[in-house]
Tab-separated table of C-alpha atoms in Angstrom:
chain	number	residue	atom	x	y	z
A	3	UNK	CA	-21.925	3.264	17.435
A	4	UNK	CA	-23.990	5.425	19.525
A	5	UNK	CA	-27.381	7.519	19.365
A	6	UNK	CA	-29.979	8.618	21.485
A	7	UNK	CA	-32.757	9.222	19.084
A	8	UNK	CA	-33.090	8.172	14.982
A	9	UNK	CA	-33.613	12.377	14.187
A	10	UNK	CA	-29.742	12.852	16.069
A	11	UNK	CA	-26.757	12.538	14.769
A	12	UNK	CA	-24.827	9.243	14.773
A	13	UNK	CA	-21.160	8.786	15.999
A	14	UNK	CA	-18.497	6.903	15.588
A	15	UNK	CA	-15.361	6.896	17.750
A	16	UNK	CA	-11.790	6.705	15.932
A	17	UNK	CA	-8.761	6.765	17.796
A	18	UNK	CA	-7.001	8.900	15.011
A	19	UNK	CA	-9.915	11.771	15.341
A	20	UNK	CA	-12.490	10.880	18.152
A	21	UNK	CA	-15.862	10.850	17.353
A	22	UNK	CA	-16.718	11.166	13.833
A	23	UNK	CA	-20.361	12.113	12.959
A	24	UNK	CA	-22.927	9.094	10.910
A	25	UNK	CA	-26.048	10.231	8.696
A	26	UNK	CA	-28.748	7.391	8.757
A	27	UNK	CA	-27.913	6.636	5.232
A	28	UNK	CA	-24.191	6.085	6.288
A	29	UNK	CA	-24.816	3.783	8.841
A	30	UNK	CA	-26.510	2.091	6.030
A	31	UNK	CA	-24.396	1.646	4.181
A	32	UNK	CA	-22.162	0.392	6.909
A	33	UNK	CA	-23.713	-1.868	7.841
A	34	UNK	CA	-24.015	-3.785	4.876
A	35	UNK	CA	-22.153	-7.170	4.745
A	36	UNK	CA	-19.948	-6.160	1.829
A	37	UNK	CA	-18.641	-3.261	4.338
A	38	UNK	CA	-18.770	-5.023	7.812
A	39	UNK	CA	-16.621	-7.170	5.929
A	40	UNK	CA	-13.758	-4.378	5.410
A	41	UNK	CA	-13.316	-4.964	9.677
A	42	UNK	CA	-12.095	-8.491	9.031
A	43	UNK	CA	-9.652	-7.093	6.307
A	44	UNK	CA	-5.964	-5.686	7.931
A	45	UNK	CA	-5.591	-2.542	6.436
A	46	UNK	CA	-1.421	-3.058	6.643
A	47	UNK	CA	-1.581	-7.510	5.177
A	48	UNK	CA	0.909	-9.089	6.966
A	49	UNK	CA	2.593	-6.348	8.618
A	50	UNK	CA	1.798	-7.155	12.654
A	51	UNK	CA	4.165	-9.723	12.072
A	52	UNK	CA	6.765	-6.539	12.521
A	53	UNK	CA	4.678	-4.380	14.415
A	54	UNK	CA	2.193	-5.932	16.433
A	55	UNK	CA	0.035	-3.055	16.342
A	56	UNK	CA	-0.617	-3.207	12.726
A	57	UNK	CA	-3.963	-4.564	13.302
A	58	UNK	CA	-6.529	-2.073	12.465
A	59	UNK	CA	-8.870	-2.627	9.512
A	60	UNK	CA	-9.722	-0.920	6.103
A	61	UNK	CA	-12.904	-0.851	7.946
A	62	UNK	CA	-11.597	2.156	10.186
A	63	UNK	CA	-9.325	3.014	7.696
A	64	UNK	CA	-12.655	4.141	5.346
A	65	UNK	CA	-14.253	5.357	7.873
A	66	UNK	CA	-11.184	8.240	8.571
A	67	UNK	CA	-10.994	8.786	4.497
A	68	UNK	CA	-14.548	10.170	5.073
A	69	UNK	CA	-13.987	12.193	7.590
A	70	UNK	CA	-10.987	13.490	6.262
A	71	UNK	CA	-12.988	13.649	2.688
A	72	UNK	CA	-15.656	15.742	4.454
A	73	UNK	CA	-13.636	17.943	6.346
A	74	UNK	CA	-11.600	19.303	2.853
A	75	UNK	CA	-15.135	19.287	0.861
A	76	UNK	CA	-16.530	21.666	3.845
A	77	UNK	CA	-13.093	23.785	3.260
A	78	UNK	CA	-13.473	23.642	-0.130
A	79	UNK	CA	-17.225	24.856	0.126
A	80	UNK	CA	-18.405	22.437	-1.603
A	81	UNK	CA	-22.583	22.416	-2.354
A	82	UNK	CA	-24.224	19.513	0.587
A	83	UNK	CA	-25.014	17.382	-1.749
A	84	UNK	CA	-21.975	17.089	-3.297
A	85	UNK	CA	-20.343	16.836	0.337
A	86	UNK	CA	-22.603	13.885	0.940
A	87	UNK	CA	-21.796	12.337	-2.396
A	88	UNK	CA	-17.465	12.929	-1.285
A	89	UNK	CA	-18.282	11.077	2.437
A	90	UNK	CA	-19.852	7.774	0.162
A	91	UNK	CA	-17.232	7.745	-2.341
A	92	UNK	CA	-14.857	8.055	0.544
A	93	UNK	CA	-16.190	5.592	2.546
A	94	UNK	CA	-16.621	2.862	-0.182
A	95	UNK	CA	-13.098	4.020	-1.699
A	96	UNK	CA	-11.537	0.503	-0.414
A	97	UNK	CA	-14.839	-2.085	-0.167
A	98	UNK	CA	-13.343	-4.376	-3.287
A	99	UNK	CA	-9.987	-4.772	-1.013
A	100	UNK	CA	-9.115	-8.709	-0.781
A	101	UNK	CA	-7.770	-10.217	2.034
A	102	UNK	CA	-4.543	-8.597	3.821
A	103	UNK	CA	-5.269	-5.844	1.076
A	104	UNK	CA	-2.497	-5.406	-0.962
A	105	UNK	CA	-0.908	-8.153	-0.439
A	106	UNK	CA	-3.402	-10.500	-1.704
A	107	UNK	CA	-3.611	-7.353	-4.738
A	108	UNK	CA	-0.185	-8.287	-5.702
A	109	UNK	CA	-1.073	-11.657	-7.723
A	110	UNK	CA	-3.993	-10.371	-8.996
A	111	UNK	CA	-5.157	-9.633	-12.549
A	112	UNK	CA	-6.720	-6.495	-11.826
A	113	UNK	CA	-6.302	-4.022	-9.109
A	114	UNK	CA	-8.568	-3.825	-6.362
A	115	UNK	CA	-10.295	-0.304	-8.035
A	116	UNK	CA	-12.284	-2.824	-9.975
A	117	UNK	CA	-12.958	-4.882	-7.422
A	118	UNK	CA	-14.594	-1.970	-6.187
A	119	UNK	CA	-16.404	-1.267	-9.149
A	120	UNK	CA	-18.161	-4.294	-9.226
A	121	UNK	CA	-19.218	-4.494	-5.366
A	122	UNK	CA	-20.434	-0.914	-6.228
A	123	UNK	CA	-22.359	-1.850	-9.172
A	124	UNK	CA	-22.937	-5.009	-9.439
A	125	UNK	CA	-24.196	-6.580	-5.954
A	126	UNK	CA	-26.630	-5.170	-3.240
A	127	UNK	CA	-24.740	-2.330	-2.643
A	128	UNK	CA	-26.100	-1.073	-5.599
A	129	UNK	CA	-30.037	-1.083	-4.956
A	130	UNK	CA	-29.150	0.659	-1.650
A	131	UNK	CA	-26.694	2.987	-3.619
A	132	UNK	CA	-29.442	4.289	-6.340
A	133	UNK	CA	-31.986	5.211	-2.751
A	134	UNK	CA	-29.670	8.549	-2.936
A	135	UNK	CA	-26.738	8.962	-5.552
A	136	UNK	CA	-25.788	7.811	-9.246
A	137	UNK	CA	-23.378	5.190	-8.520
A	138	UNK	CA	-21.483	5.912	-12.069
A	139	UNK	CA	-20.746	9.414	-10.359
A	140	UNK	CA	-18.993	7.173	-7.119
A	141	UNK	CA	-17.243	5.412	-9.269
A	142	UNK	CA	-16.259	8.127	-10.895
A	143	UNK	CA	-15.321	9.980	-8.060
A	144	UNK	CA	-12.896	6.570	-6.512
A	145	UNK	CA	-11.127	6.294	-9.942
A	146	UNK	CA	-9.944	9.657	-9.545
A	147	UNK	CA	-12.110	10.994	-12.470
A	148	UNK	CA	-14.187	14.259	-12.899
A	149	UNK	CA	-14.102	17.824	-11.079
A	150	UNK	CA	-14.489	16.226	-7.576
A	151	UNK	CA	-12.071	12.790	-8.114
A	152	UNK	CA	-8.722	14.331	-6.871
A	153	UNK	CA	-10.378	14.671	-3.814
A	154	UNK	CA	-10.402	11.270	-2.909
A	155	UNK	CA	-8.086	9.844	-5.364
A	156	UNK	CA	-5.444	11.969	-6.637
A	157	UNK	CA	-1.751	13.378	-5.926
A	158	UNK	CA	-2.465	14.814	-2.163
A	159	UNK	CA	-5.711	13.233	-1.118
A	160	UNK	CA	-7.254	12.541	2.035
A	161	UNK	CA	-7.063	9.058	1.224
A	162	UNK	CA	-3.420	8.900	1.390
A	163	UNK	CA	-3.458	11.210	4.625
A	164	UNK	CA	-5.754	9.012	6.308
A	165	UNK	CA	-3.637	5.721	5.803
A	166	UNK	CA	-0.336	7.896	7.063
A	167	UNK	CA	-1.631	8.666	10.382
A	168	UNK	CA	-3.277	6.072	10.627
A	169	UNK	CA	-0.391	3.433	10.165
A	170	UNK	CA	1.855	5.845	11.926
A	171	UNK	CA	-0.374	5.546	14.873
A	172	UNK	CA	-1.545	1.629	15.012
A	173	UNK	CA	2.735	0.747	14.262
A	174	UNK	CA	4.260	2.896	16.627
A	175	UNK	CA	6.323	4.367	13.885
A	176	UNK	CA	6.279	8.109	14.737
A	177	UNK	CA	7.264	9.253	10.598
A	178	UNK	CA	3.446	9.563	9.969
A	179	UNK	CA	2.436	12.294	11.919
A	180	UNK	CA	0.983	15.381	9.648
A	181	UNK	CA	-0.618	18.610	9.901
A	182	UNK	CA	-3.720	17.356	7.660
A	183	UNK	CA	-5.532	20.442	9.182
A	184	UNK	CA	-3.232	22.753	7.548
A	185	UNK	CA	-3.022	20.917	4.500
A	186	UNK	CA	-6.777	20.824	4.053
A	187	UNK	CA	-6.983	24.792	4.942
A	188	UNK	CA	-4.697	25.464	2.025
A	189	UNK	CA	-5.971	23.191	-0.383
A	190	UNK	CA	-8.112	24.717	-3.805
A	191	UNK	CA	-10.164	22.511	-6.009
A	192	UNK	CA	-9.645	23.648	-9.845
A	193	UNK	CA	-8.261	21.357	-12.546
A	194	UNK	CA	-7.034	19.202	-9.928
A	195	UNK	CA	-6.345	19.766	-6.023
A	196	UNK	CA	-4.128	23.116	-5.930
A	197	UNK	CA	-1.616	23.658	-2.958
A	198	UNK	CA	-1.542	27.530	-1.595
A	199	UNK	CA	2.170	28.411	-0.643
A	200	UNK	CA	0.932	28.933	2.513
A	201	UNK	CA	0.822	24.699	3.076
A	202	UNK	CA	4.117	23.591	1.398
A	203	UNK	CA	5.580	23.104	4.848
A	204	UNK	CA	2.563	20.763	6.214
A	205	UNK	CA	3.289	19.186	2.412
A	206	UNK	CA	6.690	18.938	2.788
A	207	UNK	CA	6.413	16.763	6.254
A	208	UNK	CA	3.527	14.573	4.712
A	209	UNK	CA	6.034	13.568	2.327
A	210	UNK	CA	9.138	13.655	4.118
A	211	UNK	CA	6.781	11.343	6.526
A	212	UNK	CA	6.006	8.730	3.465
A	213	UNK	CA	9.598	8.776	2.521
A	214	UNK	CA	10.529	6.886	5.824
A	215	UNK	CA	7.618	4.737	6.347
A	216	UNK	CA	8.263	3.876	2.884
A	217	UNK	CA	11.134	1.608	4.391
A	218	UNK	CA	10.310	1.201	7.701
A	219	UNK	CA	6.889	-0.207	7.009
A	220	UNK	CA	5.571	-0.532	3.635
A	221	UNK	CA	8.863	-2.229	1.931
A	222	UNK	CA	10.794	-3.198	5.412
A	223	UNK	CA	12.536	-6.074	4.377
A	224	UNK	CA	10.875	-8.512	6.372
A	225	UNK	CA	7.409	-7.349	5.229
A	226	UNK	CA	8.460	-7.864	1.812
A	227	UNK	CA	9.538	-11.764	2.303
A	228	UNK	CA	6.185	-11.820	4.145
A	229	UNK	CA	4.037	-10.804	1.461
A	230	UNK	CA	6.007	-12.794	-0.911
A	231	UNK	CA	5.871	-16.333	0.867
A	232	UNK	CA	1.701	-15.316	1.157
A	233	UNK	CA	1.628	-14.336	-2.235
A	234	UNK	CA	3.093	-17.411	-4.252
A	235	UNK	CA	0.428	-19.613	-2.050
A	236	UNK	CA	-2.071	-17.554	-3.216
A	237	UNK	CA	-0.882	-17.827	-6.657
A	238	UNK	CA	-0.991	-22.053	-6.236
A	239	UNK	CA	-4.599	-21.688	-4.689
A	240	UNK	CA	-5.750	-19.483	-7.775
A	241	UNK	CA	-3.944	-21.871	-10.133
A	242	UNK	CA	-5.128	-25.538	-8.465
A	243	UNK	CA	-8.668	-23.903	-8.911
A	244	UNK	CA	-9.533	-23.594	-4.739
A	245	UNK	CA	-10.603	-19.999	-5.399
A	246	UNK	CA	-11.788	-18.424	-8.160
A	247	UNK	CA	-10.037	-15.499	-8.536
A	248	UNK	CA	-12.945	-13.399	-8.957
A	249	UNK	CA	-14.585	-14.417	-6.206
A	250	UNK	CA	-11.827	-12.988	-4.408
A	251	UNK	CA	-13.715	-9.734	-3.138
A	252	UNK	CA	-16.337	-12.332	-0.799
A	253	UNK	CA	-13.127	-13.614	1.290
A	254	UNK	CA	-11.955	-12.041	4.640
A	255	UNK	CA	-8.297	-12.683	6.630
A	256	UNK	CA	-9.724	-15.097	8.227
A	257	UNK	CA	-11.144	-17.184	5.533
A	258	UNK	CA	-8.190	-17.600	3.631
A	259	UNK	CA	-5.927	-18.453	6.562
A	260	UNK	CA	-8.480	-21.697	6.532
A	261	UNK	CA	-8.251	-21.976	2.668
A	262	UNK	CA	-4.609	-21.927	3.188
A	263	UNK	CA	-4.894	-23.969	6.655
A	264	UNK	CA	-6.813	-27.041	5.201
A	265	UNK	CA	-6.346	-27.315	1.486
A	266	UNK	CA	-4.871	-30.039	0.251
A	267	UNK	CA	-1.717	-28.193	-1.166
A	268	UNK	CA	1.022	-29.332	0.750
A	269	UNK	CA	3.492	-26.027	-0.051
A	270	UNK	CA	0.526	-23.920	0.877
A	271	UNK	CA	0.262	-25.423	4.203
A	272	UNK	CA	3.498	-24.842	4.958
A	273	UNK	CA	3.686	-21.488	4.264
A	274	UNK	CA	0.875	-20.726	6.465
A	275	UNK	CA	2.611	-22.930	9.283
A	276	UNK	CA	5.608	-20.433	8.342
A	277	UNK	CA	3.611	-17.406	8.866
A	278	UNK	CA	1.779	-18.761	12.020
A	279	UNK	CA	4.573	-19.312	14.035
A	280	UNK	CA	6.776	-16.265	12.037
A	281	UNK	CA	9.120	-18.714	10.544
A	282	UNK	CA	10.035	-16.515	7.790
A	283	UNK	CA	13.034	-16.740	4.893
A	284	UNK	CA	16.013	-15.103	5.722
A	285	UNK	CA	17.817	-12.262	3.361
A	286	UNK	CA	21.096	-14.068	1.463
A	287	UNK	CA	22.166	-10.714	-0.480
A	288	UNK	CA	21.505	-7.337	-0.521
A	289	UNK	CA	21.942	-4.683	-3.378
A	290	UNK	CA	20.285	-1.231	-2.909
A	291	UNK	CA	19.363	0.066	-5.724
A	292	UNK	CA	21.215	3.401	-5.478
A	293	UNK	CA	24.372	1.137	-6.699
A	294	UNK	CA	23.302	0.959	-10.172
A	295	UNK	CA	23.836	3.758	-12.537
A	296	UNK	CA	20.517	3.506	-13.531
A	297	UNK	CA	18.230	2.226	-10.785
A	298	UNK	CA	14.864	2.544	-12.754
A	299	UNK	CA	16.279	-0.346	-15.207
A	300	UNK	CA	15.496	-2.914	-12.179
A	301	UNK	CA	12.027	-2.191	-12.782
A	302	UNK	CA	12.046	-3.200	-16.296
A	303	UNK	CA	12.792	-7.142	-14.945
A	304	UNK	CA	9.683	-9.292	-15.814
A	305	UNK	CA	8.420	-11.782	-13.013
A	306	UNK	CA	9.130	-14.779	-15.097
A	307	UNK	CA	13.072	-13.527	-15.523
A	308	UNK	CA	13.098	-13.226	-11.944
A	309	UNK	CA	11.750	-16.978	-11.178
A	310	UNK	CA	13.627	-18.175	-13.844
A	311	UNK	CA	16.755	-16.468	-12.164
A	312	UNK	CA	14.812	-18.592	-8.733
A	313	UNK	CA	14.858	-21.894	-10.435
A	314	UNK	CA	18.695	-21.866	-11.666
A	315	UNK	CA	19.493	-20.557	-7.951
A	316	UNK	CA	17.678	-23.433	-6.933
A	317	UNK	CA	18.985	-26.069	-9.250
A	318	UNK	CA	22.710	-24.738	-8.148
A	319	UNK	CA	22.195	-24.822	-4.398
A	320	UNK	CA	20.122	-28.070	-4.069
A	321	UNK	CA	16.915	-26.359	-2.711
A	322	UNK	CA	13.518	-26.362	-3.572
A	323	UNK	CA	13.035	-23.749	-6.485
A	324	UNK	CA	9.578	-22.786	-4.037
A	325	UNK	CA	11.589	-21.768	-1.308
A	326	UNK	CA	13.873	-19.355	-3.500
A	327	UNK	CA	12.743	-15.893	-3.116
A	328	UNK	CA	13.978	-12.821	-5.035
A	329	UNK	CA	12.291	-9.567	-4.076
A	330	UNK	CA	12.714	-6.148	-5.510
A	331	UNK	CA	11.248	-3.256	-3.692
A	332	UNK	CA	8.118	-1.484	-4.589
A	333	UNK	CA	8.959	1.498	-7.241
A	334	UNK	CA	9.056	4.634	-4.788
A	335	UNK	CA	6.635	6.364	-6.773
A	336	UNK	CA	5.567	9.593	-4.327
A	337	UNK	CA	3.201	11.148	-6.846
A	338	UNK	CA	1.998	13.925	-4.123
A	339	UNK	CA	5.765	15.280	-5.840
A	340	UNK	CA	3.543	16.498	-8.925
A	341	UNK	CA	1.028	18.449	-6.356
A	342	UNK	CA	0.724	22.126	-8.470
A	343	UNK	CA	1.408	25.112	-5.967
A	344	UNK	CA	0.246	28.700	-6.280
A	345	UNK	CA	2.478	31.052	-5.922
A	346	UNK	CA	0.679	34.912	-6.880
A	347	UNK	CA	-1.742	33.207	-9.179
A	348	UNK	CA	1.336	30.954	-10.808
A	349	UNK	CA	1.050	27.270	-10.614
A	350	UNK	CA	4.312	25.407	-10.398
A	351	UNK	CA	5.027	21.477	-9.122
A	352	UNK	CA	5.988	21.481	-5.735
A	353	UNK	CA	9.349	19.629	-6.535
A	354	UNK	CA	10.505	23.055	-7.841
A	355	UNK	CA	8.894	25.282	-5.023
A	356	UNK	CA	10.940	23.034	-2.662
A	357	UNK	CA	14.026	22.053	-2.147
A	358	UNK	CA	13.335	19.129	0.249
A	359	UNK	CA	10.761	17.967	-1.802
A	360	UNK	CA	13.263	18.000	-5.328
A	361	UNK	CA	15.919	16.769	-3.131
A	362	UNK	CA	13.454	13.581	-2.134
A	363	UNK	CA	12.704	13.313	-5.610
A	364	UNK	CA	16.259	12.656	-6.604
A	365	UNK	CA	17.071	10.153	-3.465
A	366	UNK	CA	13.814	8.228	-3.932
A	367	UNK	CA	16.229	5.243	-5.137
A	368	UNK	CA	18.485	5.462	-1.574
A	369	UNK	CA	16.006	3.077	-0.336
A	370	UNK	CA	14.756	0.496	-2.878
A	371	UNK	CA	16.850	-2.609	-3.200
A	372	UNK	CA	16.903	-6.367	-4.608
A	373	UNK	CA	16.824	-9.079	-2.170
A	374	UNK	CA	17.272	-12.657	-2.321
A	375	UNK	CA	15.929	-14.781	0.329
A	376	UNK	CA	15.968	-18.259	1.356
A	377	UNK	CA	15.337	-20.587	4.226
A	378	UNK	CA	17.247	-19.885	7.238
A	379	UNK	CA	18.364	-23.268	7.448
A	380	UNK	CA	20.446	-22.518	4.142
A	381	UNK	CA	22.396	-19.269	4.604
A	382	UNK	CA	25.705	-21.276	5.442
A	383	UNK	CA	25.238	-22.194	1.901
A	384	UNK	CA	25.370	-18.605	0.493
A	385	UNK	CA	28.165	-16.744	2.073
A	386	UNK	CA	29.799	-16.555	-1.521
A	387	UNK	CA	26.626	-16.029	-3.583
A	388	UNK	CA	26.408	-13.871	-6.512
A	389	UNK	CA	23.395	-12.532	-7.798
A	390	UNK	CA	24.631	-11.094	-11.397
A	391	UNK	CA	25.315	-14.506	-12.252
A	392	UNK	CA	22.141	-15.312	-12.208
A	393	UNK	CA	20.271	-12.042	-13.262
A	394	UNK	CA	21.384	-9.507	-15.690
A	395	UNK	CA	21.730	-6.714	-13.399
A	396	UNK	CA	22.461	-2.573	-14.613
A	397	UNK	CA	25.423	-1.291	-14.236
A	398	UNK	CA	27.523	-0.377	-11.365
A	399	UNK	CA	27.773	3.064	-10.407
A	400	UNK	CA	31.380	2.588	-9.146
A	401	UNK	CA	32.243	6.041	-7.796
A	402	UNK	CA	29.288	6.032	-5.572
A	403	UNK	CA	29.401	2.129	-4.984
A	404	UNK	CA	33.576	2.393	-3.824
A	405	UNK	CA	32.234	6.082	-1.515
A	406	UNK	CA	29.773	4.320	0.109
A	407	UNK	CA	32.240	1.029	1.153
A	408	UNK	CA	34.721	3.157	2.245
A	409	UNK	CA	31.894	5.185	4.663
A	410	UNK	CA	31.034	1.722	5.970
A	411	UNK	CA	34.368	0.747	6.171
A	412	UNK	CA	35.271	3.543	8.608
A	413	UNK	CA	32.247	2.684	10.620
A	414	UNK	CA	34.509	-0.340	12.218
């Protein structure tokens, strides 16, 4: 961080925008542990085990939300105060993250927006907090609540455009690349965040752009085994008593890599040896979810039907029920679909303005699938597995299931 003088302007340099401009109470607030601690948090978990770029921090990752928050508050004309009050809410958006972020969010019992709340409210971010703002009104404004709340938290907010650039950029993967500018410039705050015609296009690509990382990064296969072997040692730490869960929000990456490292857990170990050197379970059998008649049924299967399903599995093939995996992708949700559009004073959702957009809507299930994984060392085993033996799967769309063999088939 640089400055000549304590009356001038502060700046930060970001590799997504370039310098981004502090306020003294900002670099406060920044410099508070609970926030220094978002640069020892991986914004993407696990993921630089697939891209070993991946490694930027929900430290930066805030830090672009307010700029981004800023920028569409200035658009928006916003009053300063109420700009001010956007670039805190912003930049304390993701300070109740765990480690690796969402992956550690997946096990769990509340999601990391209350996390949030508590850091916010409940620790010394608070006294520093009340020097300046009403901290029920940041809260507020995170949960997505209140005239100002879609701004950081809502369908097509600059939280979600920060992250897509962002991991676009640090992962190499080009699909994240948007026009935020002309996003922002055609953006209306009334009941909601309200899309002019004019920025459908730069709308269309930001989505288009999340369909694809959807599986290239977020719920690539390998990130998903990943996230699942870190996850069930998590669970064993949390249920042996090693952490408290709600302590969670004090831990960084590298503290739980130690937890995990020297605890006396013998499975957790060994997943962590796993991760370290990227020994990771192998995929047994694949069915995308497009297959099924129904796809949204999958996401009806409780956890403990799924382990269950992981035990028997187990018990059949002689393996270690921990070392079973069964994975089913993250529900493609896309919510920026519902973004309202006007159109000569008319609002309407964008899936009906667009084409591409309704079109995504309807092939959001192309990607999704179920995956079973096990150690490498016992694929030989599997070559005639069967998962609907084992889990009561929906039904078979057999026109499209027999049209898609026979593409693959001429493929060879």
């Amino acid at each position: 961080m640089t400055g000549k003088k304590s009356d001038k302007k502060k700046f930060i340099r970001d590799s997504v925008y370039g310098d981004i401009s502090l306020n003294d109470f900002e670099v406060q607030i920044m410099d508070m542990p609970q926030f220094q601690r978002l640069r020892r948090i991986k914004q993407l978990g696990l993921i630089s085990l697939i891209y070993p770029g991946a490694t930027h921090t929900r430290f930066e990752h805030s830090i672009g939300t307010m700029n981004l928050g800023s920028k569409l508050s200035e658009e928006l004309g916003l009053e300063n105060d109420e700009i001010e009050l956007i670039r805190a809410s912003a930049l304390l958006h993701d300070i109740g993250h765990g480690p690796f972020s969402h992956v550690s969010e997946g096990v769990l019992s509340v999601p990391h927006e209350e996390l949030t709340k508590f850091v916010i409210t409940q620790t010394s971010m608070k006294d520093l907090l009340e020097e300046k703002f009403d901290v029920s009104e940041i809260v507020d404004i995170i949960s997505g609540k209140g005239y100002l709340g879609p701004i950081v938290s809502g369908e097509l907010d600059v939280d979600r455009m920060d992250y897509l650039m962002r991991d676009s950029h640090n992962t190499g993967v080009a699909y994240g690349i948007i026009d935020y500018e002309r996003i922002i410039s055609n953006l209306e705050l009334e009941d909601g965040l309200i899309l002019d015609i004019k920025g459908v296009q730069a709308a269309e690509g930001a989505l288009v752009s999340r369909y694809f990382m959807y599986p290239s990064v977020y719920q690539h296969h390998t990130t998903r085994i990943v996230n699942s072997m870190f996850r069930r040692a998590l669970t064993r730490v949390f249920d042996e008593g090693i952490i408290e869960e709600k302590d969670i929000y004090k831990y960084d990456d590298a503290e739980l890599i130690g937890v995990f490292r020297h605890c006396e857990n013998e499975f957790v170990n060994d997943i962590m040896s796993r991760l370290d050197n990227r020994r990771v379970m192998k995929r047994v059998k694949t069915i995308r979810l497009d297959n099924f008649k129904y796809p949204e049924k999958m996401y009806k299967i409780e956890q403990k039907t799924l382990r269950k399903a992981e035990e028997e599995i187990a018990e059949d093939y002689d393996i270690d029920k921990d070392y079973v995996f069964i994975n089913i992708a993250e529900y493609p949700r896309f919510d920026e679909m519902k973004t309202q559009v006007n159109v000569d004073g008319k609002l309407y959702p964008l899936t009906e303005i667009s084409n591409i957009i309704g079109a995504l809507s309807k092939a959001r299930f192309n990607i999704p699938d179920i995956s079973v994984y096990v150690d490498d060392s016992e694929k030989p085993k599997f070559e005639k597995f069967k998962l609907e033996n084992y889990l009561d799967l929906p039904e078979i769309d057999r026109e499209k299931f027999h049209g898609i063999h026979y593409d693959q088939i001429k493929l060879f």
